[in-house]
């Protein structure tokens, strides 16, 4: 996989690393006023598969101009 990104979830700086990566990847889209779409896949009915809906829920509460789609 080209341009693969991974973070050790046990790292105390994991959230900063993810934030910096997303900023680098998405900042040009924001500057160009291009739409950003987050597709959050998973289910809130299974513990191991609930990250997608959780992220979608948290993004919706930010009140920013992005498109968020959730699929269960």
PDB file of N, CA, C and O in Angstrom:
ATOM      1  N   UNK A   1       0.832  -1.179   0.000  1.00  0.00           N
ATOM      2  CA  UNK A   1       0.000   0.000   0.000  1.00  0.00           C
ATOM      3  C   UNK A   1       0.878   1.245   0.000  1.00  0.00           C
ATOM      4  O   UNK A   1       1.694   1.426   0.879  1.00  0.00           O
ATOM      5  N   UNK A   2       0.626   2.078  -0.963  1.00  0.00           N
ATOM      6  CA  UNK A   2       1.369   3.323  -1.051  1.00  0.00           C
ATOM      7  C   UNK A   2       0.760   4.345  -0.099  1.00  0.00           C
ATOM      8  O   UNK A   2      -0.445   4.394   0.096  1.00  0.00           O
ATOM      9  N   UNK A   3       1.591   5.166   0.494  1.00  0.00           N
ATOM     10  CA  UNK A   3       1.145   6.210   1.421  1.00  0.00           C
ATOM     11  C   UNK A   3       0.376   5.654   2.615  1.00  0.00           C
ATOM     12  O   UNK A   3      -0.608   6.232   3.061  1.00  0.00           O
ATOM     13  N   UNK A   4       0.805   4.530   3.132  1.00  0.00           N
ATOM     14  CA  UNK A   4       0.150   3.920   4.278  1.00  0.00           C
ATOM     15  C   UNK A   4       0.556   4.670   5.550  1.00  0.00           C
ATOM     16  O   UNK A   4       1.697   5.094   5.696  1.00  0.00           O
ATOM     17  N   UNK A   5      -0.379   4.849   6.447  1.00  0.00           N
ATOM     18  CA  UNK A   5      -0.119   5.556   7.698  1.00  0.00           C
ATOM     19  C   UNK A   5      -0.582   4.682   8.850  1.00  0.00           C
ATOM     20  O   UNK A   5      -1.670   4.121   8.820  1.00  0.00           O
ATOM     21  N   UNK A   6       0.240   4.555   9.863  1.00  0.00           N
ATOM     22  CA  UNK A   6      -0.164   3.779  11.032  1.00  0.00           C
ATOM     23  C   UNK A   6       0.397   4.443  12.286  1.00  0.00           C
ATOM     24  O   UNK A   6       1.405   5.140  12.243  1.00  0.00           O
ATOM     25  N   UNK A   7      -0.293   4.208  13.387  1.00  0.00           N
ATOM     26  CA  UNK A   7       0.093   4.771  14.677  1.00  0.00           C
ATOM     27  C   UNK A   7      -0.080   3.691  15.728  1.00  0.00           C
ATOM     28  O   UNK A   7      -1.067   2.946  15.706  1.00  0.00           O
ATOM     29  N   UNK A   8       0.855   3.622  16.641  1.00  0.00           N
ATOM     30  CA  UNK A   8       0.738   2.710  17.771  1.00  0.00           C
ATOM     31  C   UNK A   8      -0.334   3.252  18.710  1.00  0.00           C
ATOM     32  O   UNK A   8      -0.192   4.346  19.263  1.00  0.00           O
ATOM     33  N   UNK A   9      -1.413   2.526  18.878  1.00  0.00           N
ATOM     34  CA  UNK A   9      -2.525   3.016  19.697  1.00  0.00           C
ATOM     35  C   UNK A   9      -2.149   3.170  21.170  1.00  0.00           C
ATOM     36  O   UNK A   9      -2.826   3.870  21.912  1.00  0.00           O
ATOM     37  N   UNK A  10      -1.058   2.550  21.592  1.00  0.00           N
ATOM     38  CA  UNK A  10      -0.605   2.674  22.980  1.00  0.00           C
ATOM     39  C   UNK A  10       0.330   3.866  23.184  1.00  0.00           C
ATOM     40  O   UNK A  10       0.690   4.183  24.308  1.00  0.00           O
ATOM     41  N   UNK A  11       0.704   4.517  22.090  1.00  0.00           N
ATOM     42  CA  UNK A  11       1.604   5.661  22.192  1.00  0.00           C
ATOM     43  C   UNK A  11       0.884   6.851  22.827  1.00  0.00           C
ATOM     44  O   UNK A  11      -0.247   7.161  22.460  1.00  0.00           O
ATOM     45  N   UNK A  12       1.532   7.530  23.773  1.00  0.00           N
ATOM     46  CA  UNK A  12       0.886   8.688  24.393  1.00  0.00           C
ATOM     47  C   UNK A  12       0.706   9.859  23.423  1.00  0.00           C
ATOM     48  O   UNK A  12      -0.063  10.770  23.682  1.00  0.00           O
ATOM     49  N   UNK A  13       1.401   9.825  22.292  1.00  0.00           N
ATOM     50  CA  UNK A  13       1.277  10.899  21.303  1.00  0.00           C
ATOM     51  C   UNK A  13       0.445  10.479  20.095  1.00  0.00           C
ATOM     52  O   UNK A  13       0.444  11.165  19.073  1.00  0.00           O
ATOM     53  N   UNK A  14      -0.296   9.384  20.189  1.00  0.00           N
ATOM     54  CA  UNK A  14      -1.064   8.867  19.049  1.00  0.00           C
ATOM     55  C   UNK A  14      -2.056   9.896  18.523  1.00  0.00           C
ATOM     56  O   UNK A  14      -2.157  10.105  17.313  1.00  0.00           O
ATOM     57  N   UNK A  15      -2.780  10.567  19.416  1.00  0.00           N
ATOM     58  CA  UNK A  15      -3.774  11.541  18.948  1.00  0.00           C
ATOM     59  C   UNK A  15      -3.118  12.715  18.233  1.00  0.00           C
ATOM     60  O   UNK A  15      -3.636  13.211  17.233  1.00  0.00           O
ATOM     61  N   UNK A  16      -1.950  13.150  18.687  1.00  0.00           N
ATOM     62  CA  UNK A  16      -1.227  14.232  18.009  1.00  0.00           C
ATOM     63  C   UNK A  16      -0.733  13.791  16.641  1.00  0.00           C
ATOM     64  O   UNK A  16      -0.807  14.555  15.677  1.00  0.00           O
ATOM     65  N   UNK A  17      -0.231  12.570  16.551  1.00  0.00           N
ATOM     66  CA  UNK A  17       0.265  12.054  15.283  1.00  0.00           C
ATOM     67  C   UNK A  17      -0.854  11.966  14.247  1.00  0.00           C
ATOM     68  O   UNK A  17      -0.674  12.340  13.091  1.00  0.00           O
ATOM     69  N   UNK A  18      -2.002  11.489  14.670  1.00  0.00           N
ATOM     70  CA  UNK A  18      -3.147  11.388  13.759  1.00  0.00           C
ATOM     71  C   UNK A  18      -3.608  12.783  13.341  1.00  0.00           C
ATOM     72  O   UNK A  18      -3.885  13.032  12.161  1.00  0.00           O
ATOM     73  N   UNK A  19      -3.678  13.698  14.288  1.00  0.00           N
ATOM     74  CA  UNK A  19      -4.073  15.073  13.983  1.00  0.00           C
ATOM     75  C   UNK A  19      -3.141  15.737  12.987  1.00  0.00           C
ATOM     76  O   UNK A  19      -3.596  16.387  12.038  1.00  0.00           O
ATOM     77  N   UNK A  20      -1.844  15.581  13.178  1.00  0.00           N
ATOM     78  CA  UNK A  20      -0.862  16.167  12.260  1.00  0.00           C
ATOM     79  C   UNK A  20      -0.980  15.554  10.869  1.00  0.00           C
ATOM     80  O   UNK A  20      -0.897  16.264   9.859  1.00  0.00           O
ATOM     81  N   UNK A  21      -1.178  14.245  10.813  1.00  0.00           N
ATOM     82  CA  UNK A  21      -1.318  13.564   9.521  1.00  0.00           C
ATOM     83  C   UNK A  21      -2.555  14.077   8.781  1.00  0.00           C
ATOM     84  O   UNK A  21      -2.483  14.418   7.602  1.00  0.00           O
ATOM     85  N   UNK A  22      -3.684  14.145   9.480  1.00  0.00           N
ATOM     86  CA  UNK A  22      -4.912  14.632   8.845  1.00  0.00           C
ATOM     87  C   UNK A  22      -4.772  16.087   8.419  1.00  0.00           C
ATOM     88  O   UNK A  22      -5.247  16.479   7.349  1.00  0.00           O
ATOM     89  N   UNK A  23      -4.115  16.891   9.231  1.00  0.00           N
ATOM     90  CA  UNK A  23      -3.905  18.297   8.870  1.00  0.00           C
ATOM     91  C   UNK A  23      -3.108  18.400   7.575  1.00  0.00           C
ATOM     92  O   UNK A  23      -3.472  19.158   6.674  1.00  0.00           O
ATOM     93  N   UNK A  24      -2.015  17.627   7.480  1.00  0.00           N
ATOM     94  CA  UNK A  24      -1.198  17.654   6.262  1.00  0.00           C
ATOM     95  C   UNK A  24      -2.003  17.227   5.045  1.00  0.00           C
ATOM     96  O   UNK A  24      -1.901  17.821   3.979  1.00  0.00           O
ATOM     97  N   UNK A  25      -2.808  16.181   5.192  1.00  0.00           N
ATOM     98  CA  UNK A  25      -3.553  15.641   4.066  1.00  0.00           C
ATOM     99  C   UNK A  25      -4.756  16.503   3.678  1.00  0.00           C
ATOM    100  O   UNK A  25      -5.129  16.555   2.513  1.00  0.00           O
ATOM    101  N   UNK A  26      -5.388  17.152   4.646  1.00  0.00           N
ATOM    102  CA  UNK A  26      -6.644  17.849   4.374  1.00  0.00           C
ATOM    103  C   UNK A  26      -6.513  19.362   4.227  1.00  0.00           C
ATOM    104  O   UNK A  26      -7.417  20.003   3.707  1.00  0.00           O
ATOM    105  N   UNK A  27      -5.410  19.945   4.664  1.00  0.00           N
ATOM    106  CA  UNK A  27      -5.300  21.407   4.641  1.00  0.00           C
ATOM    107  C   UNK A  27      -5.401  21.979   3.229  1.00  0.00           C
ATOM    108  O   UNK A  27      -6.042  23.019   3.034  1.00  0.00           O
ATOM    109  N   UNK A  28      -4.829  21.325   2.236  1.00  0.00           N
ATOM    110  CA  UNK A  28      -4.933  21.840   0.867  1.00  0.00           C
ATOM    111  C   UNK A  28      -6.375  21.793   0.364  1.00  0.00           C
ATOM    112  O   UNK A  28      -6.813  22.662  -0.384  1.00  0.00           O
ATOM    113  N   UNK A  29      -7.133  20.801   0.787  1.00  0.00           N
ATOM    114  CA  UNK A  29      -8.538  20.723   0.395  1.00  0.00           C
ATOM    115  C   UNK A  29      -9.347  21.860   1.011  1.00  0.00           C
ATOM    116  O   UNK A  29     -10.235  22.425   0.372  1.00  0.00           O
ATOM    117  N   UNK A  30      -9.036  22.199   2.246  1.00  0.00           N
ATOM    118  CA  UNK A  30      -9.729  23.299   2.918  1.00  0.00           C
ATOM    119  C   UNK A  30      -9.398  24.614   2.223  1.00  0.00           C
ATOM    120  O   UNK A  30     -10.282  25.435   1.960  1.00  0.00           O
ATOM    121  N   UNK A  31      -8.131  24.817   1.907  1.00  0.00           N
ATOM    122  CA  UNK A  31      -7.699  26.041   1.225  1.00  0.00           C
ATOM    123  C   UNK A  31      -8.382  26.171  -0.131  1.00  0.00           C
ATOM    124  O   UNK A  31      -8.823  27.256  -0.515  1.00  0.00           O
ATOM    125  N   UNK A  32      -8.497  25.061  -0.862  1.00  0.00           N
ATOM    126  CA  UNK A  32      -9.138  25.068  -2.181  1.00  0.00           C
ATOM    127  C   UNK A  32     -10.661  25.023  -2.091  1.00  0.00           C
ATOM    128  O   UNK A  32     -11.338  24.972  -3.116  1.00  0.00           O
ATOM    129  N   UNK A  33     -11.199  25.032  -0.873  1.00  0.00           N
ATOM    130  CA  UNK A  33     -12.641  24.977  -0.635  1.00  0.00           C
ATOM    131  C   UNK A  33     -13.287  23.721  -1.241  1.00  0.00           C
ATOM    132  O   UNK A  33     -14.408  23.760  -1.737  1.00  0.00           O
ATOM    133  N   UNK A  34     -12.546  22.613  -1.216  1.00  0.00           N
ATOM    134  CA  UNK A  34     -13.077  21.339  -1.707  1.00  0.00           C
ATOM    135  C   UNK A  34     -13.810  20.623  -0.583  1.00  0.00           C
ATOM    136  O   UNK A  34     -13.449  20.759   0.585  1.00  0.00           O
ATOM    137  N   UNK A  35     -14.840  19.873  -0.920  1.00  0.00           N
ATOM    138  CA  UNK A  35     -15.583  19.174   0.139  1.00  0.00           C
ATOM    139  C   UNK A  35     -14.762  18.044   0.746  1.00  0.00           C
ATOM    140  O   UNK A  35     -13.988  17.378   0.067  1.00  0.00           O
ATOM    141  N   UNK A  36     -14.933  17.859   2.039  1.00  0.00           N
ATOM    142  CA  UNK A  36     -14.293  16.756   2.758  1.00  0.00           C
ATOM    143  C   UNK A  36     -15.403  15.839   3.242  1.00  0.00           C
ATOM    144  O   UNK A  36     -16.372  16.285   3.849  1.00  0.00           O
ATOM    145  N   UNK A  37     -15.264  14.570   2.951  1.00  0.00           N
ATOM    146  CA  UNK A  37     -16.281  13.588   3.321  1.00  0.00           C
ATOM    147  C   UNK A  37     -15.649  12.546   4.227  1.00  0.00           C
ATOM    148  O   UNK A  37     -14.604  11.985   3.910  1.00  0.00           O
ATOM    149  N   UNK A  38     -16.290  12.288   5.356  1.00  0.00           N
ATOM    150  CA  UNK A  38     -15.880  11.205   6.247  1.00  0.00           C
ATOM    151  C   UNK A  38     -16.938  10.118   6.165  1.00  0.00           C
ATOM    152  O   UNK A  38     -18.122  10.381   6.368  1.00  0.00           O
ATOM    153  N   UNK A  39     -16.532   8.912   5.863  1.00  0.00           N
ATOM    154  CA  UNK A  39     -17.432   7.763   5.825  1.00  0.00           C
ATOM    155  C   UNK A  39     -17.103   6.896   7.028  1.00  0.00           C
ATOM    156  O   UNK A  39     -16.025   6.321   7.123  1.00  0.00           O
ATOM    157  N   UNK A  40     -18.032   6.834   7.960  1.00  0.00           N
ATOM    158  CA  UNK A  40     -17.813   6.126   9.225  1.00  0.00           C
ATOM    159  C   UNK A  40     -18.603   4.827   9.205  1.00  0.00           C
ATOM    160  O   UNK A  40     -19.826   4.838   9.299  1.00  0.00           O
ATOM    161  N   UNK A  41     -17.912   3.708   9.067  1.00  0.00           N
ATOM    162  CA  UNK A  41     -18.562   2.411   8.921  1.00  0.00           C
ATOM    163  C   UNK A  41     -18.394   1.605  10.200  1.00  0.00           C
ATOM    164  O   UNK A  41     -17.314   1.554  10.774  1.00  0.00           O
ATOM    165  N   UNK A  42     -19.446   0.963  10.625  1.00  0.00           N
ATOM    166  CA  UNK A  42     -19.387   0.114  11.803  1.00  0.00           C
ATOM    167  C   UNK A  42     -20.767  -0.022  12.397  1.00  0.00           C
ATOM    168  O   UNK A  42     -21.763   0.382  11.805  1.00  0.00           O
ATOM    169  N   UNK A  43     -20.835  -0.565  13.580  1.00  0.00           N
ATOM    170  CA  UNK A  43     -22.109  -0.707  14.271  1.00  0.00           C
ATOM    171  C   UNK A  43     -21.918  -0.410  15.745  1.00  0.00           C
ATOM    172  O   UNK A  43     -20.863  -0.690  16.313  1.00  0.00           O
ATOM    173  N   UNK A  44     -22.918   0.184  16.337  1.00  0.00           N
ATOM    174  CA  UNK A  44     -22.839   0.437  17.770  1.00  0.00           C
ATOM    175  C   UNK A  44     -23.332  -0.775  18.558  1.00  0.00           C
ATOM    176  O   UNK A  44     -23.393  -0.765  19.769  1.00  0.00           O
ATOM    177  N   UNK A  45     -23.656  -1.859  17.864  1.00  0.00           N
ATOM    178  CA  UNK A  45     -24.166  -3.067  18.517  1.00  0.00           C
ATOM    179  C   UNK A  45     -23.066  -4.096  18.796  1.00  0.00           C
ATOM    180  O   UNK A  45     -23.308  -5.098  19.443  1.00  0.00           O
ATOM    181  N   UNK A  46     -21.869  -3.852  18.270  1.00  0.00           N
ATOM    182  CA  UNK A  46     -20.754  -4.772  18.505  1.00  0.00           C
ATOM    183  C   UNK A  46     -19.560  -3.971  19.020  1.00  0.00           C
ATOM    184  O   UNK A  46     -19.149  -3.003  18.388  1.00  0.00           O
ATOM    185  N   UNK A  47     -19.014  -4.360  20.136  1.00  0.00           N
ATOM    186  CA  UNK A  47     -17.942  -3.610  20.779  1.00  0.00           C
ATOM    187  C   UNK A  47     -16.733  -3.412  19.867  1.00  0.00           C
ATOM    188  O   UNK A  47     -16.210  -2.318  19.769  1.00  0.00           O
ATOM    189  N   UNK A  48     -16.310  -4.418  19.170  1.00  0.00           N
ATOM    190  CA  UNK A  48     -15.116  -4.324  18.336  1.00  0.00           C
ATOM    191  C   UNK A  48     -15.318  -3.571  17.041  1.00  0.00           C
ATOM    192  O   UNK A  48     -14.366  -3.292  16.328  1.00  0.00           O
ATOM    193  N   UNK A  49     -16.555  -3.219  16.706  1.00  0.00           N
ATOM    194  CA  UNK A  49     -16.843  -2.576  15.424  1.00  0.00           C
ATOM    195  C   UNK A  49     -17.508  -1.218  15.611  1.00  0.00           C
ATOM    196  O   UNK A  49     -18.168  -0.717  14.725  1.00  0.00           O
ATOM    197  N   UNK A  50     -17.343  -0.601  16.768  1.00  0.00           N
ATOM    198  CA  UNK A  50     -18.086   0.611  17.076  1.00  0.00           C
ATOM    199  C   UNK A  50     -17.314   1.903  16.833  1.00  0.00           C
ATOM    200  O   UNK A  50     -17.834   2.986  17.088  1.00  0.00           O
ATOM    201  N   UNK A  51     -16.094   1.834  16.329  1.00  0.00           N
ATOM    202  CA  UNK A  51     -15.297   3.044  16.152  1.00  0.00           C
ATOM    203  C   UNK A  51     -15.898   3.977  15.102  1.00  0.00           C
ATOM    204  O   UNK A  51     -15.934   5.194  15.294  1.00  0.00           O
ATOM    205  N   UNK A  52     -16.394   3.439  14.002  1.00  0.00           N
ATOM    206  CA  UNK A  52     -16.975   4.279  12.948  1.00  0.00           C
ATOM    207  C   UNK A  52     -18.119   5.134  13.449  1.00  0.00           C
ATOM    208  O   UNK A  52     -18.101   6.361  13.309  1.00  0.00           O
ATOM    209  N   UNK A  53     -19.148   4.530  14.050  1.00  0.00           N
ATOM    210  CA  UNK A  53     -20.254   5.342  14.567  1.00  0.00           C
ATOM    211  C   UNK A  53     -19.820   6.320  15.667  1.00  0.00           C
ATOM    212  O   UNK A  53     -20.337   7.433  15.744  1.00  0.00           O
ATOM    213  N   UNK A  54     -18.877   5.936  16.480  1.00  0.00           N
ATOM    214  CA  UNK A  54     -18.400   6.822  17.541  1.00  0.00           C
ATOM    215  C   UNK A  54     -17.725   8.058  16.947  1.00  0.00           C
ATOM    216  O   UNK A  54     -17.997   9.190  17.366  1.00  0.00           O
ATOM    217  N   UNK A  55     -16.868   7.857  15.957  1.00  0.00           N
ATOM    218  CA  UNK A  55     -16.188   8.985  15.302  1.00  0.00           C
ATOM    219  C   UNK A  55     -17.211   9.866  14.599  1.00  0.00           C
ATOM    220  O   UNK A  55     -17.148  11.098  14.666  1.00  0.00           O
ATOM    221  N   UNK A  56     -18.169   9.255  13.891  1.00  0.00           N
ATOM    222  CA  UNK A  56     -19.219  10.027  13.229  1.00  0.00           C
ATOM    223  C   UNK A  56     -19.993  10.888  14.201  1.00  0.00           C
ATOM    224  O   UNK A  56     -20.255  12.069  13.952  1.00  0.00           O
ATOM    225  N   UNK A  57     -20.341  10.335  15.346  1.00  0.00           N
ATOM    226  CA  UNK A  57     -21.072  11.066  16.378  1.00  0.00           C
ATOM    227  C   UNK A  57     -20.256  12.255  16.877  1.00  0.00           C
ATOM    228  O   UNK A  57     -20.763  13.373  17.018  1.00  0.00           O
ATOM    229  N   UNK A  58     -18.983  12.027  17.139  1.00  0.00           N
ATOM    230  CA  UNK A  58     -18.138  13.107  17.659  1.00  0.00           C
ATOM    231  C   UNK A  58     -17.912  14.193  16.606  1.00  0.00           C
ATOM    232  O   UNK A  58     -17.896  15.381  16.927  1.00  0.00           O
ATOM    233  N   UNK A  59     -17.747  13.806  15.335  1.00  0.00           N
ATOM    234  CA  UNK A  59     -17.560  14.801  14.282  1.00  0.00           C
ATOM    235  C   UNK A  59     -18.810  15.653  14.091  1.00  0.00           C
ATOM    236  O   UNK A  59     -18.724  16.861  13.875  1.00  0.00           O
ATOM    237  N   UNK A  60     -19.979  15.031  14.170  1.00  0.00           N
ATOM    238  CA  UNK A  60     -21.232  15.785  14.013  1.00  0.00           C
ATOM    239  C   UNK A  60     -21.370  16.852  15.089  1.00  0.00           C
ATOM    240  O   UNK A  60     -21.909  17.925  14.836  1.00  0.00           O
ATOM    241  N   UNK A  61     -20.881  16.599  16.267  1.00  0.00           N
ATOM    242  CA  UNK A  61     -20.991  17.554  17.371  1.00  0.00           C
ATOM    243  C   UNK A  61     -20.000  18.707  17.276  1.00  0.00           C
ATOM    244  O   UNK A  61     -20.068  19.638  18.072  1.00  0.00           O
ATOM    245  N   UNK A  62     -19.083  18.669  16.303  1.00  0.00           N
ATOM    246  CA  UNK A  62     -18.106  19.749  16.157  1.00  0.00           C
ATOM    247  C   UNK A  62     -18.680  20.968  15.440  1.00  0.00           C
ATOM    248  O   UNK A  62     -18.094  22.041  15.477  1.00  0.00           O
ATOM    249  N   UNK A  63     -19.803  20.809  14.761  1.00  0.00           N
ATOM    250  CA  UNK A  63     -20.427  21.912  14.010  1.00  0.00           C
ATOM    251  C   UNK A  63     -19.468  22.560  13.013  1.00  0.00           C
ATOM    252  O   UNK A  63     -19.303  23.775  12.979  1.00  0.00           O
ATOM    253  N   UNK A  64     -18.792  21.745  12.219  1.00  0.00           N
ATOM    254  CA  UNK A  64     -17.923  22.244  11.162  1.00  0.00           C
ATOM    255  C   UNK A  64     -18.487  21.782   9.825  1.00  0.00           C
ATOM    256  O   UNK A  64     -19.290  20.874   9.752  1.00  0.00           O
ATOM    257  N   UNK A  65     -18.052  22.439   8.747  1.00  0.00           N
ATOM    258  CA  UNK A  65     -18.597  22.153   7.429  1.00  0.00           C
ATOM    259  C   UNK A  65     -17.899  20.959   6.792  1.00  0.00           C
ATOM    260  O   UNK A  65     -16.964  21.130   6.013  1.00  0.00           O
ATOM    261  N   UNK A  66     -18.329  19.767   7.151  1.00  0.00           N
ATOM    262  CA  UNK A  66     -17.861  18.538   6.527  1.00  0.00           C
ATOM    263  C   UNK A  66     -19.072  17.634   6.340  1.00  0.00           C
ATOM    264  O   UNK A  66     -20.082  17.794   7.015  1.00  0.00           O
ATOM    265  N   UNK A  67     -18.967  16.724   5.408  1.00  0.00           N
ATOM    266  CA  UNK A  67     -20.031  15.755   5.198  1.00  0.00           C
ATOM    267  C   UNK A  67     -19.671  14.479   5.949  1.00  0.00           C
ATOM    268  O   UNK A  67     -18.568  13.962   5.820  1.00  0.00           O
ATOM    269  N   UNK A  68     -20.603  13.993   6.733  1.00  0.00           N
ATOM    270  CA  UNK A  68     -20.379  12.793   7.536  1.00  0.00           C
ATOM    271  C   UNK A  68     -21.452  11.797   7.193  1.00  0.00           C
ATOM    272  O   UNK A  68     -22.642  12.103   7.264  1.00  0.00           O
ATOM    273  N   UNK A  69     -21.046  10.606   6.790  1.00  0.00           N
ATOM    274  CA  UNK A  69     -21.979   9.541   6.479  1.00  0.00           C
ATOM    275  C   UNK A  69     -21.678   8.359   7.392  1.00  0.00           C
ATOM    276  O   UNK A  69     -20.523   7.984   7.550  1.00  0.00           O
ATOM    277  N   UNK A  70     -22.684   7.807   7.979  1.00  0.00           N
ATOM    278  CA  UNK A  70     -22.495   6.622   8.801  1.00  0.00           C
ATOM    279  C   UNK A  70     -23.243   5.460   8.173  1.00  0.00           C
ATOM    280  O   UNK A  70     -24.339   5.623   7.643  1.00  0.00           O
ATOM    281  N   UNK A  71     -22.632   4.308   8.182  1.00  0.00           N
ATOM    282  CA  UNK A  71     -23.257   3.094   7.662  1.00  0.00           C
ATOM    283  C   UNK A  71     -23.139   2.017   8.725  1.00  0.00           C
ATOM    284  O   UNK A  71     -22.093   1.853   9.333  1.00  0.00           O
ATOM    285  N   UNK A  72     -24.202   1.294   8.966  1.00  0.00           N
ATOM    286  CA  UNK A  72     -24.175   0.234   9.984  1.00  0.00           C
ATOM    287  C   UNK A  72     -24.434  -1.080   9.297  1.00  0.00           C
ATOM    288  O   UNK A  72     -25.183  -1.182   8.410  1.00  0.00           O
TER     289      UNK A  72
END
